[in-house]
Amino acid sequence: QVDSLRVHDSPYSVIYNHLYNLQKESYHPELAALSFQTDRETGTTLAIQLKQILDAKGLYVDLNRVPAQSGYKDSLTKEAIYFIDRDNPLIYVEQIDSAWYYSRTTVEAIPALHHKVFPFGTQIAVYFQAPVWQIKMFAIPLWKWLGLLVLLLASAVFSRLIGWISNRTIAPFLQRHLEPAPEVNNAILRLSRLLGLWVGLHLFWFVFPMLQLPVWANAVLVKSLGILSAFFLIFIVNQLVRILFFKLQKIAGGTNNTLDNQFLPLLRRLAFFLVWTLGIIYILDFLNVNVTALLAGISIGGLAIALAAQDTVKNFFGSIMIFVDKPFQIGDAIQFKDVGGVVEEVGIRSTRIRTFANSLTYVPNGMLADQIVDNLGLRVYRRFKTEIGITYDTPPVVIDLFVRGIRAILLQHTYTRKDVIEVHLNNFGSSSLNILLYTFFDVPDWGTELKSRHELMHAIMVLAGDLGVRFAFPTQTLHIEEFPGKGATTPPPKSDRDGEPALARSLEKIGVYFEESGKN
């Protein structure tokens, strides 16, 4: 017992005097009131209420760590104050006129804190004064065990009721915005049950302090209930994330971008990981683990791992950039460096490409994100550009008829763009006269493009044969004058009028060919 004249010497003497004089074997509340700068009657009430608050919260005061110096100052605030528990900033002692007391803030806050902890009061014990109710099991009277059992049953019933109400109110709202599916209904049902369990748990937590269990039992219950509440909250957020991704999956299914379907599973796993990480950090902080030091250690370790696995980290962030920028999607034909093929899958580390040779290539995402990617799959039209080399002995009239015929072929073909057709005598080559052919195909895939190229080239060859146009190739030709008496070959047309019938017959024949090719 502290001498009444030395109660106000230090934080230790104030707190020790308060707690010592409220123990069962040394119960003197009027002496405990000396720790408060109030009149004796008010101080007695405040001392009892503060002790009940500390016990209900399961707060042990380690007196060996309470400073016994009269001139003590808090290391953070540099003021003459001492906090019993940092998580309860309203409960502390302070130096007033060179004497230590429970602070004026604490004195003002105790009634409100007591009502918050004991909303139904502390008078329930008066109804269980009979000796039979005082029989102890594990140092806890029988009536308190009965109270815990009744409270547990009431919380279970309340939990089921809240779960039923949640399912009746939440399910119709969510089902209106989601695709009807068994997994969606199961997720909504689990969410309703978890909400009921979480609310029932907090009902138990809210009411059990009125039983005034021993401080060790309160400490165990507070920590256990806090951890359970955090886990239930993690599960609830997980179900909400799952339901959210059902909605995102529905939205992604309505878009033309197939990359969204690859990105959503990765994003969902990342969201679950983030929820669990934050939840575990909260639980550790609730258990008074130094989370700051832990995170600092993890950061240093993570930096070391990142330096040792730079390529892996680079590939991970490369995959994120691919999902964000969306340079291509699943099924697109792409070309970069010496790799070309169709994208089949985008993973966390690499992208799988089916090459045009039908082999599989795995390209690290870090490298792919740094490349200039030519997305052939995003072409609206497919260009066809070539030069047709004809011999130098082709008469200008025939060249003009040949060019007109090629234009007519392009206009006649089903898949060519009719507004972009360029066919011109373009340059004088070393061994040929070069005619530029430039147009675009409006086709859905590569196979149709190849078929269209085949049809155009075949038609041009037929036209050339009908007009007597010869294709040139690098060669050396020896020209010999005609010998007297030798018959000359059929002369080419000397005017457009002479060549028109041949051009018309050729185009008619080509039109029939296009019709038959389209049927096949």
Short mmCIF file of C-alpha atoms in Angstrom, two decimals:
data_model
loop_
_atom_site.label_atom_id
_atom_site.label_comp_id
_atom_site.label_asym_id
_atom_site.label_seq_id
_atom_site.Cartn_x
_atom_site.Cartn_y
_atom_site.Cartn_z
CA GLN A 1 0.00 0.00 0.00
CA VAL A 2 1.26 3.47 -0.93
CA ASP A 3 1.45 6.10 1.76
CA SER A 4 -1.35 8.62 1.16
CA LEU A 5 1.22 11.43 1.36
CA ARG A 6 3.22 9.90 -1.52
CA VAL A 7 0.37 8.95 -3.85
CA HIS A 8 1.11 11.93 -6.10
CA ASP A 9 4.88 11.53 -6.35
CA SER A 10 5.03 9.79 -9.76
CA PRO A 11 2.97 8.03 -12.42
CA TYR A 12 3.78 4.72 -10.70
CA SER A 13 2.41 5.79 -7.31
CA VAL A 14 -0.84 7.15 -8.82
CA ILE A 15 -1.60 4.02 -10.86
CA TYR A 16 -0.44 1.58 -8.19
CA ASN A 17 -2.56 3.29 -5.51
CA HIS A 18 -5.61 3.12 -7.76
CA LEU A 19 -5.27 -0.56 -8.71
CA TYR A 20 -4.03 -1.88 -5.36
CA ASN A 21 -6.94 -0.47 -3.39
CA LEU A 22 -9.51 -2.05 -5.71
CA GLN A 23 -8.28 -5.65 -5.42
CA LYS A 24 -10.49 -8.10 -3.55
CA GLU A 25 -7.99 -8.63 -0.77
CA SER A 26 -7.36 -4.87 -0.40
CA TYR A 27 -10.62 -3.24 -1.41
CA HIS A 28 -10.54 0.39 -0.27
CA PRO A 29 -12.19 2.50 -2.98
CA GLU A 30 -11.98 5.65 -0.84
CA LEU A 31 -8.18 5.32 -0.87
CA ALA A 32 -8.18 4.58 -4.61
CA ALA A 33 -10.00 7.90 -5.05
CA LEU A 34 -6.81 9.72 -3.97
CA SER A 35 -5.45 9.15 -7.48
CA PHE A 36 -8.07 11.60 -8.83
CA GLN A 37 -8.07 15.36 -8.35
CA THR A 38 -11.73 15.46 -7.28
CA ASP A 39 -13.74 15.20 -4.10
CA ARG A 40 -13.70 11.87 -2.30
CA GLU A 41 -17.19 10.71 -3.36
CA THR A 42 -16.71 11.53 -7.05
CA GLY A 43 -13.22 10.09 -6.98
CA THR A 44 -14.50 6.82 -5.53
CA THR A 45 -17.03 6.44 -8.33
CA LEU A 46 -14.45 7.32 -10.99
CA ALA A 47 -11.90 4.90 -9.53
CA ILE A 48 -14.35 1.98 -9.59
CA GLN A 49 -15.58 2.80 -13.09
CA LEU A 50 -12.04 3.13 -14.49
CA LYS A 51 -11.05 -0.22 -12.96
CA GLN A 52 -14.12 -1.84 -14.54
CA ILE A 53 -13.24 -0.29 -17.93
CA LEU A 54 -9.66 -1.62 -17.77
CA ASP A 55 -10.86 -5.08 -16.73
CA ALA A 56 -13.54 -5.21 -19.43
CA LYS A 57 -10.98 -4.30 -22.10
CA GLY A 58 -8.65 -6.99 -20.77
CA LEU A 59 -5.88 -4.43 -20.18
CA TYR A 60 -3.08 -5.57 -17.92
CA VAL A 61 -1.00 -2.75 -16.44
CA ASP A 62 2.62 -3.83 -16.19
CA LEU A 63 3.65 -1.84 -13.12
CA ASN A 64 7.28 -2.73 -13.67
CA ARG A 65 7.25 -0.58 -16.79
CA VAL A 66 5.45 2.40 -15.24
CA PRO A 67 7.95 5.24 -14.56
CA ALA A 68 8.59 6.05 -10.90
CA GLN A 69 10.39 9.37 -11.53
CA SER A 70 8.69 12.56 -10.42
CA GLY A 71 10.10 14.50 -13.35
CA TYR A 72 9.10 11.97 -16.02
CA LYS A 73 8.16 13.34 -19.48
CA ASP A 74 6.64 11.49 -22.40
CA SER A 75 9.24 10.87 -25.12
CA LEU A 76 6.85 11.75 -27.96
CA THR A 77 4.96 14.77 -26.62
CA LYS A 78 7.74 16.01 -24.27
CA GLU A 79 5.03 16.67 -21.70
CA ALA A 80 4.68 15.40 -18.13
CA ILE A 81 2.12 12.73 -19.01
CA TYR A 82 2.07 8.91 -19.08
CA PHE A 83 -0.34 6.78 -21.14
CA ILE A 84 -1.46 3.50 -19.58
CA ASP A 85 -2.17 2.11 -23.07
CA ARG A 86 -1.41 3.80 -26.39
CA ASP A 87 -4.56 2.35 -27.92
CA ASN A 88 -6.64 4.20 -25.29
CA PRO A 89 -5.37 7.79 -25.55
CA LEU A 90 -8.04 9.18 -23.19
CA ILE A 91 -6.69 7.24 -20.21
CA TYR A 92 -3.45 8.71 -18.85
CA VAL A 93 -1.91 10.43 -15.85
CA GLU A 94 -0.44 13.90 -15.84
CA GLN A 95 1.46 16.24 -13.58
CA ILE A 96 -0.68 19.04 -12.19
CA ASP A 97 1.10 21.69 -10.09
CA SER A 98 4.05 19.34 -9.45
CA ALA A 99 1.70 16.51 -8.33
CA TRP A 100 0.64 13.49 -10.38
CA TYR A 101 -3.05 12.57 -10.88
CA TYR A 102 -5.23 10.90 -13.44
CA SER A 103 -5.61 13.61 -16.10
CA ARG A 104 -8.52 15.97 -16.31
CA THR A 105 -9.25 14.51 -19.76
CA THR A 106 -9.52 11.06 -18.21
CA VAL A 107 -11.81 12.34 -15.45
CA GLU A 108 -14.16 13.85 -18.04
CA ALA A 109 -14.04 10.79 -20.33
CA ILE A 110 -14.60 8.02 -17.74
CA PRO A 111 -18.45 8.28 -17.54
CA ALA A 112 -18.82 8.14 -21.33
CA LEU A 113 -16.29 5.31 -21.66
CA HIS A 114 -18.03 3.36 -18.90
CA HIS A 115 -21.42 3.73 -20.57
CA LYS A 116 -19.92 2.64 -23.89
CA VAL A 117 -18.37 -0.49 -22.37
CA PHE A 118 -21.36 -1.27 -20.13
CA PRO A 119 -24.42 -0.04 -22.07
CA PHE A 120 -26.70 -2.20 -19.88
CA GLY A 121 -25.02 -1.27 -16.61
CA THR A 122 -23.15 -3.45 -14.13
CA GLN A 123 -26.03 -4.39 -11.83
CA ILE A 124 -26.68 -7.87 -13.22
CA ALA A 125 -24.56 -9.42 -10.44
CA VAL A 126 -27.12 -8.46 -7.75
CA TYR A 127 -29.57 -11.00 -9.18
CA PHE A 128 -27.18 -13.91 -8.61
CA GLN A 129 -26.16 -13.57 -4.97
CA ALA A 130 -27.31 -17.06 -3.93
CA PRO A 131 -24.40 -19.35 -2.87
CA VAL A 132 -25.16 -21.86 -5.61
CA TRP A 133 -24.46 -19.22 -8.27
CA GLN A 134 -21.08 -18.44 -6.69
CA ILE A 135 -19.69 -21.95 -7.25
CA LYS A 136 -16.57 -21.45 -9.33
CA MET A 137 -15.36 -23.37 -12.35
CA PHE A 138 -11.88 -22.32 -13.51
CA ALA A 139 -12.07 -19.31 -11.18
CA ILE A 140 -15.32 -18.08 -12.81
CA PRO A 141 -18.65 -18.20 -10.88
CA LEU A 142 -21.39 -20.47 -12.22
CA TRP A 143 -23.78 -17.62 -13.00
CA LYS A 144 -21.22 -16.07 -15.35
CA TRP A 145 -20.86 -19.37 -17.21
CA LEU A 146 -24.64 -19.41 -17.56
CA GLY A 147 -24.54 -15.83 -18.83
CA LEU A 148 -21.91 -16.74 -21.45
CA LEU A 149 -24.04 -19.68 -22.62
CA VAL A 150 -27.21 -17.57 -22.90
CA LEU A 151 -25.29 -14.81 -24.69
CA LEU A 152 -23.77 -17.33 -27.10
CA LEU A 153 -27.19 -18.78 -27.96
CA ALA A 154 -28.68 -15.31 -28.38
CA SER A 155 -25.81 -14.30 -30.69
CA ALA A 156 -26.30 -17.47 -32.77
CA VAL A 157 -30.04 -16.78 -33.17
CA PHE A 158 -29.36 -13.13 -34.00
CA SER A 159 -26.70 -14.21 -36.51
CA ARG A 160 -29.16 -16.48 -38.33
CA LEU A 161 -31.77 -13.73 -38.34
CA ILE A 162 -29.38 -11.17 -39.81
CA GLY A 163 -28.20 -13.72 -42.39
CA TRP A 164 -31.80 -14.42 -43.44
CA ILE A 165 -32.63 -10.69 -43.68
CA SER A 166 -29.43 -10.02 -45.65
CA ASN A 167 -30.20 -12.80 -48.11
CA ARG A 168 -33.75 -11.48 -48.58
CA THR A 169 -32.58 -7.90 -49.20
CA ILE A 170 -29.15 -8.22 -50.82
CA ALA A 171 -29.76 -11.21 -53.10
CA PRO A 172 -32.54 -9.65 -55.25
CA PHE A 173 -30.51 -6.46 -55.71
CA LEU A 174 -27.33 -8.26 -56.78
CA GLN A 175 -29.13 -10.80 -58.97
CA ARG A 176 -30.66 -7.96 -60.99
CA HIS A 177 -27.17 -6.79 -61.97
CA LEU A 178 -25.46 -10.17 -62.47
CA GLU A 179 -25.81 -13.12 -64.78
CA PRO A 180 -27.94 -15.85 -63.17
CA ALA A 181 -25.58 -18.72 -62.40
CA PRO A 182 -25.11 -21.24 -59.54
CA GLU A 183 -21.72 -19.79 -58.56
CA VAL A 184 -23.22 -16.30 -58.33
CA ASN A 185 -26.07 -17.52 -56.09
CA ASN A 186 -23.60 -19.42 -53.88
CA ALA A 187 -21.42 -16.34 -53.49
CA ILE A 188 -24.41 -14.20 -52.49
CA LEU A 189 -25.57 -16.85 -49.99
CA ARG A 190 -22.10 -17.06 -48.42
CA LEU A 191 -21.97 -13.26 -48.20
CA SER A 192 -25.31 -13.18 -46.33
CA ARG A 193 -24.17 -15.86 -43.88
CA LEU A 194 -20.85 -14.13 -43.25
CA LEU A 195 -22.63 -10.83 -42.58
CA GLY A 196 -24.86 -12.61 -40.07
CA LEU A 197 -21.87 -14.22 -38.31
CA TRP A 198 -20.01 -10.91 -38.19
CA VAL A 199 -22.98 -9.06 -36.68
CA GLY A 200 -23.66 -11.89 -34.21
CA LEU A 201 -20.01 -11.85 -33.14
CA HIS A 202 -20.16 -8.12 -32.48
CA LEU A 203 -23.35 -8.56 -30.47
CA PHE A 204 -21.51 -11.02 -28.22
CA TRP A 205 -18.55 -8.63 -28.03
CA PHE A 206 -20.86 -5.72 -27.20
CA VAL A 207 -22.71 -7.44 -24.35
CA PHE A 208 -20.24 -9.79 -22.62
CA PRO A 209 -18.43 -7.03 -20.56
CA MET A 210 -21.56 -6.73 -18.37
CA LEU A 211 -20.74 -10.19 -16.97
CA GLN A 212 -17.58 -8.66 -15.42
CA LEU A 213 -15.37 -11.67 -16.01
CA PRO A 214 -11.86 -11.80 -14.56
CA VAL A 215 -9.37 -9.62 -16.40
CA TRP A 216 -7.52 -12.64 -17.83
CA ALA A 217 -10.77 -14.03 -19.27
CA ASN A 218 -11.63 -10.63 -20.75
CA ALA A 219 -8.15 -10.39 -22.29
CA VAL A 220 -8.55 -13.80 -23.95
CA LEU A 221 -12.07 -13.01 -25.18
CA VAL A 222 -11.18 -9.55 -26.50
CA LYS A 223 -8.20 -10.85 -28.46
CA SER A 224 -10.08 -13.89 -29.74
CA LEU A 225 -13.15 -11.91 -30.77
CA GLY A 226 -10.98 -9.26 -32.43
CA ILE A 227 -9.13 -11.86 -34.48
CA LEU A 228 -12.38 -13.65 -35.43
CA SER A 229 -13.97 -10.34 -36.41
CA ALA A 230 -10.99 -9.52 -38.64
CA PHE A 231 -11.15 -12.92 -40.34
CA PHE A 232 -14.91 -12.62 -40.90
CA LEU A 233 -14.33 -9.17 -42.38
CA ILE A 234 -11.64 -10.58 -44.71
CA PHE A 235 -14.04 -13.30 -45.86
CA ILE A 236 -16.80 -10.72 -46.41
CA VAL A 237 -14.54 -8.51 -48.51
CA ASN A 238 -13.38 -11.59 -50.45
CA GLN A 239 -16.99 -12.45 -51.30
CA LEU A 240 -17.64 -8.85 -52.35
CA VAL A 241 -14.56 -8.98 -54.59
CA ARG A 242 -15.76 -12.28 -56.04
CA ILE A 243 -19.21 -10.80 -56.78
CA LEU A 244 -17.59 -7.68 -58.26
CA PHE A 245 -15.57 -9.83 -60.65
CA PHE A 246 -18.72 -11.66 -61.72
CA LYS A 247 -19.98 -8.25 -62.82
CA LEU A 248 -16.67 -7.37 -64.51
CA GLN A 249 -16.70 -10.72 -66.27
CA LYS A 250 -20.16 -9.95 -67.60
CA ILE A 251 -18.91 -6.57 -68.89
CA ALA A 252 -15.79 -8.13 -70.42
CA GLY A 253 -17.92 -10.74 -72.17
CA GLY A 254 -19.75 -7.95 -73.97
CA THR A 255 -16.58 -6.40 -75.43
CA ASN A 256 -14.60 -7.41 -78.50
CA ASN A 257 -11.32 -7.35 -76.59
CA THR A 258 -10.43 -10.92 -75.62
CA LEU A 259 -7.46 -9.70 -73.56
CA ASP A 260 -9.91 -8.66 -70.81
CA ASN A 261 -10.82 -12.31 -70.28
CA GLN A 262 -7.13 -13.09 -69.68
CA PHE A 263 -6.61 -10.05 -67.43
CA LEU A 264 -9.56 -10.59 -65.08
CA PRO A 265 -8.33 -13.86 -63.47
CA LEU A 266 -4.93 -12.28 -62.82
CA LEU A 267 -6.52 -9.14 -61.39
CA ARG A 268 -8.84 -11.23 -59.20
CA ARG A 269 -5.94 -13.20 -57.72
CA LEU A 270 -4.11 -9.94 -57.09
CA ALA A 271 -7.18 -8.47 -55.35
CA PHE A 272 -7.53 -11.54 -53.11
CA PHE A 273 -3.83 -11.34 -52.24
CA LEU A 274 -4.16 -7.64 -51.38
CA VAL A 275 -7.22 -8.24 -49.17
CA TRP A 276 -5.49 -11.03 -47.25
CA THR A 277 -2.28 -9.01 -46.90
CA LEU A 278 -4.07 -5.98 -45.45
CA GLY A 279 -6.14 -8.26 -43.21
CA ILE A 280 -3.08 -10.05 -41.81
CA ILE A 281 -1.37 -6.70 -41.19
CA TYR A 282 -4.44 -5.50 -39.29
CA ILE A 283 -4.52 -8.68 -37.18
CA LEU A 284 -0.81 -8.36 -36.37
CA ASP A 285 -1.32 -4.73 -35.36
CA PHE A 286 -4.28 -5.77 -33.19
CA LEU A 287 -1.99 -8.27 -31.46
CA ASN A 288 0.46 -5.41 -30.74
CA VAL A 289 3.08 -6.69 -33.16
CA ASN A 290 5.43 -3.95 -34.36
CA VAL A 291 4.04 -3.82 -37.87
CA THR A 292 6.27 -0.91 -38.90
CA ALA A 293 9.43 -2.85 -38.14
CA LEU A 294 7.96 -5.95 -39.78
CA LEU A 295 7.11 -4.06 -42.98
CA ALA A 296 10.55 -2.47 -43.00
CA GLY A 297 12.13 -5.91 -42.76
CA ILE A 298 9.87 -7.25 -45.50
CA SER A 299 10.72 -4.24 -47.67
CA ILE A 300 14.44 -4.84 -47.28
CA GLY A 301 13.97 -8.55 -48.00
CA GLY A 302 11.75 -7.73 -50.96
CA LEU A 303 14.38 -5.36 -52.33
CA ALA A 304 17.02 -8.07 -52.05
CA ILE A 305 14.75 -10.58 -53.80
CA ALA A 306 13.90 -8.04 -56.49
CA LEU A 307 17.58 -7.38 -57.17
CA ALA A 308 18.25 -11.11 -57.35
CA ALA A 309 15.28 -11.71 -59.67
CA GLN A 310 15.27 -8.63 -61.87
CA ASP A 311 14.11 -10.51 -64.95
CA THR A 312 11.13 -12.01 -63.10
CA VAL A 313 10.10 -8.59 -61.76
CA LYS A 314 10.58 -7.07 -65.21
CA ASN A 315 8.38 -9.73 -66.79
CA PHE A 316 5.69 -9.19 -64.13
CA PHE A 317 5.53 -5.45 -64.74
CA GLY A 318 5.73 -6.13 -68.47
CA SER A 319 2.57 -8.24 -68.21
CA ILE A 320 0.86 -5.40 -66.33
CA MET A 321 1.80 -2.93 -69.08
CA ILE A 322 0.46 -5.33 -71.74
CA PHE A 323 -2.86 -5.62 -69.89
CA VAL A 324 -3.06 -1.85 -69.38
CA ASP A 325 -1.96 -0.68 -72.85
CA LYS A 326 -3.64 -3.60 -74.70
CA PRO A 327 -1.35 -3.54 -77.78
CA PHE A 328 -3.00 -6.79 -78.89
CA GLN A 329 -5.61 -9.29 -77.78
CA ILE A 330 -6.02 -13.04 -77.83
CA GLY A 331 -6.29 -14.26 -81.43
CA ASP A 332 -4.45 -11.31 -82.99
CA ALA A 333 -1.64 -11.97 -85.46
CA ILE A 334 1.39 -9.93 -84.41
CA GLN A 335 4.88 -9.40 -85.79
CA PHE A 336 8.01 -8.16 -83.97
CA LYS A 337 11.68 -8.75 -84.62
CA ASP A 338 11.96 -12.29 -86.05
CA VAL A 339 8.79 -13.58 -84.38
CA GLY A 340 5.39 -13.65 -86.01
CA GLY A 341 2.25 -15.56 -85.15
CA VAL A 342 -1.10 -15.60 -83.38
CA VAL A 343 -1.37 -14.72 -79.65
CA GLU A 344 -2.87 -17.62 -77.69
CA GLU A 345 -2.33 -16.65 -74.04
CA VAL A 346 -0.87 -13.80 -71.97
CA GLY A 347 0.45 -14.97 -68.61
CA ILE A 348 2.18 -13.31 -65.68
CA ARG A 349 5.67 -14.13 -66.96
CA SER A 350 5.36 -14.76 -70.70
CA THR A 351 3.10 -14.59 -73.73
CA ARG A 352 2.39 -17.73 -75.77
CA ILE A 353 2.43 -17.23 -79.53
CA ARG A 354 1.50 -19.80 -82.15
CA THR A 355 3.88 -19.03 -85.02
CA PHE A 356 2.91 -19.17 -88.67
CA ALA A 357 4.93 -22.40 -88.83
CA ASN A 358 2.49 -23.82 -86.21
CA SER A 359 5.14 -24.01 -83.48
CA LEU A 360 4.74 -22.50 -79.99
CA THR A 361 6.91 -19.60 -78.90
CA TYR A 362 7.01 -18.26 -75.33
CA VAL A 363 8.12 -14.63 -75.26
CA PRO A 364 9.00 -13.00 -71.89
CA ASN A 365 6.62 -10.12 -71.25
CA GLY A 366 9.46 -7.82 -70.21
CA MET A 367 11.01 -8.15 -73.67
CA LEU A 368 7.66 -7.98 -75.45
CA ALA A 369 6.69 -4.76 -73.65
CA ASP A 370 9.88 -3.07 -74.96
CA GLN A 371 9.41 -4.14 -78.59
CA ILE A 372 7.75 -2.37 -81.49
CA VAL A 373 4.81 -4.72 -82.10
CA ASP A 374 3.07 -4.73 -85.46
CA ASN A 375 -0.48 -5.89 -84.73
CA LEU A 376 -1.64 -7.46 -87.95
CA GLY A 377 -4.91 -8.43 -86.30
CA LEU A 378 -6.00 -4.79 -85.94
CA ARG A 379 -5.82 -4.08 -89.66
CA VAL A 380 -9.16 -2.85 -90.97
CA TYR A 381 -8.01 -3.51 -94.56
CA ARG A 382 -5.17 -5.66 -95.89
CA ARG A 383 -2.90 -3.98 -98.38
CA PHE A 384 -1.90 -5.58 -101.67
CA LYS A 385 1.02 -3.85 -103.36
CA THR A 386 3.10 -5.29 -106.15
CA GLU A 387 4.89 -4.33 -109.37
CA ILE A 388 4.15 -6.14 -112.60
CA GLY A 389 7.15 -6.21 -114.90
CA ILE A 390 6.45 -6.43 -118.64
CA THR A 391 8.88 -6.52 -121.53
CA TYR A 392 10.22 -3.35 -123.16
CA ASP A 393 8.89 -4.33 -126.56
CA THR A 394 5.27 -3.98 -125.39
CA PRO A 395 3.60 -1.22 -127.42
CA PRO A 396 2.25 1.79 -125.46
CA VAL A 397 -1.26 1.07 -126.73
CA VAL A 398 -1.16 -2.43 -125.27
CA ILE A 399 0.29 -1.10 -122.01
CA ASP A 400 -2.63 1.30 -121.71
CA LEU A 401 -5.14 -1.49 -122.45
CA PHE A 402 -3.40 -3.75 -119.92
CA VAL A 403 -3.54 -1.07 -117.18
CA ARG A 404 -7.22 -0.38 -117.89
CA GLY A 405 -7.92 -4.10 -117.77
CA ILE A 406 -6.22 -4.48 -114.39
CA ARG A 407 -8.30 -1.60 -112.99
CA ALA A 408 -11.45 -3.28 -114.29
CA ILE A 409 -10.39 -6.55 -112.64
CA LEU A 410 -9.93 -4.81 -109.28
CA LEU A 411 -13.33 -3.12 -109.57
CA GLN A 412 -14.91 -6.43 -110.48
CA HIS A 413 -13.44 -8.41 -107.57
CA THR A 414 -15.65 -8.97 -104.50
CA TYR A 415 -13.20 -8.11 -101.71
CA THR A 416 -11.26 -5.13 -103.06
CA ARG A 417 -11.81 -1.58 -101.84
CA LYS A 418 -13.27 0.26 -104.78
CA ASP A 419 -12.22 3.70 -103.54
CA VAL A 420 -8.49 2.92 -103.30
CA ILE A 421 -7.26 1.49 -106.59
CA GLU A 422 -4.00 2.64 -108.10
CA VAL A 423 -2.68 1.00 -111.29
CA HIS A 424 -0.05 2.97 -113.23
CA LEU A 425 3.04 2.53 -115.34
CA ASN A 426 5.42 3.38 -112.55
CA ASN A 427 9.09 3.19 -113.57
CA PHE A 428 11.63 1.92 -116.05
CA GLY A 429 13.38 -1.08 -114.56
CA SER A 430 16.67 -2.53 -115.65
CA SER A 431 14.97 -5.34 -117.52
CA SER A 432 11.26 -4.45 -117.49
CA LEU A 433 8.61 -1.81 -117.61
CA ASN A 434 7.08 -1.82 -114.10
CA ILE A 435 3.37 -1.31 -113.52
CA LEU A 436 2.43 -0.46 -109.93
CA LEU A 437 -0.64 -2.22 -108.50
CA TYR A 438 -1.83 -0.80 -105.17
CA THR A 439 -5.12 -1.67 -103.48
CA PHE A 440 -6.66 -3.04 -100.26
CA PHE A 441 -8.69 -6.14 -99.46
CA ASP A 442 -11.69 -5.93 -97.13
CA VAL A 443 -11.39 -9.48 -95.79
CA PRO A 444 -11.84 -11.01 -92.29
CA ASP A 445 -8.81 -13.29 -92.15
CA TRP A 446 -5.51 -14.26 -93.71
CA GLY A 447 -6.92 -17.23 -95.59
CA THR A 448 -9.43 -15.06 -97.47
CA GLU A 449 -6.65 -12.58 -98.21
CA LEU A 450 -4.50 -15.31 -99.78
CA LYS A 451 -7.43 -16.55 -101.84
CA SER A 452 -8.13 -13.02 -103.09
CA ARG A 453 -4.48 -12.51 -104.03
CA HIS A 454 -4.58 -15.77 -105.99
CA GLU A 455 -7.70 -14.73 -107.88
CA LEU A 456 -6.32 -11.30 -108.82
CA MET A 457 -2.96 -12.64 -109.98
CA HIS A 458 -4.65 -15.39 -111.98
CA ALA A 459 -6.96 -12.87 -113.64
CA ILE A 460 -4.03 -10.57 -114.51
CA MET A 461 -2.19 -13.49 -116.09
CA VAL A 462 -5.28 -14.35 -118.18
CA LEU A 463 -5.59 -10.71 -119.24
CA ALA A 464 -1.92 -10.58 -120.19
CA GLY A 465 -2.28 -13.71 -122.31
CA ASP A 466 -5.33 -12.36 -124.13
CA LEU A 467 -3.63 -9.01 -124.90
CA GLY A 468 -0.29 -10.53 -125.86
CA VAL A 469 1.56 -8.97 -122.93
CA ARG A 470 4.71 -10.78 -121.88
CA PHE A 471 6.10 -10.67 -118.35
CA ALA A 472 9.75 -9.70 -118.07
CA PHE A 473 12.46 -11.30 -116.02
CA PRO A 474 16.19 -10.57 -115.73
CA THR A 475 17.73 -11.91 -118.96
CA GLN A 476 19.78 -10.97 -122.00
CA THR A 477 18.03 -10.89 -125.37
CA LEU A 478 19.73 -11.03 -128.78
CA HIS A 479 17.66 -9.11 -131.33
CA ILE A 480 17.97 -10.25 -135.01
CA GLU A 481 16.46 -8.34 -137.88
CA GLU A 482 13.79 -10.15 -139.86
CA PHE A 483 15.09 -12.02 -142.88
CA PRO A 484 13.51 -11.28 -146.23
CA GLY A 485 10.74 -13.64 -147.05
CA LYS A 486 9.98 -14.53 -143.43
CA GLY A 487 6.41 -13.88 -142.35
CA ALA A 488 6.01 -11.45 -139.47
CA THR A 489 4.03 -12.33 -136.37
CA THR A 490 0.57 -10.92 -135.79
CA PRO A 491 1.05 -7.24 -135.16
CA PRO A 492 -0.21 -5.88 -131.86
CA PRO A 493 -3.06 -3.40 -131.83
CA LYS A 494 -2.06 0.02 -133.02
CA SER A 495 -4.92 1.89 -131.33
CA ASP A 496 -7.39 1.56 -128.45
CA ARG A 497 -10.10 0.83 -131.03
CA ASP A 498 -8.23 -2.18 -132.33
CA GLY A 499 -7.67 -3.64 -128.81
CA GLU A 500 -11.13 -3.05 -127.32
CA PRO A 501 -12.69 -6.36 -128.51
CA ALA A 502 -9.81 -8.40 -127.03
CA LEU A 503 -10.07 -6.49 -123.71
CA ALA A 504 -13.84 -7.00 -123.56
CA ARG A 505 -13.55 -10.73 -124.22
CA SER A 506 -10.84 -11.09 -121.59
CA LEU A 507 -12.80 -9.22 -118.89
CA GLU A 508 -15.90 -11.29 -119.65
CA LYS A 509 -13.86 -14.46 -119.23
CA ILE A 510 -12.37 -13.13 -115.97
CA GLY A 511 -15.85 -12.27 -114.63
CA VAL A 512 -16.94 -15.86 -115.16
CA TYR A 513 -13.79 -17.01 -113.35
CA PHE A 514 -14.52 -14.77 -110.34
CA GLU A 515 -18.08 -16.11 -110.12
CA GLU A 516 -16.91 -19.70 -110.15
CA SER A 517 -14.12 -18.96 -107.65
CA GLY A 518 -16.58 -17.27 -105.28
CA LYS A 519 -18.80 -20.37 -105.33
CA ASN A 520 -15.82 -22.53 -104.40
#
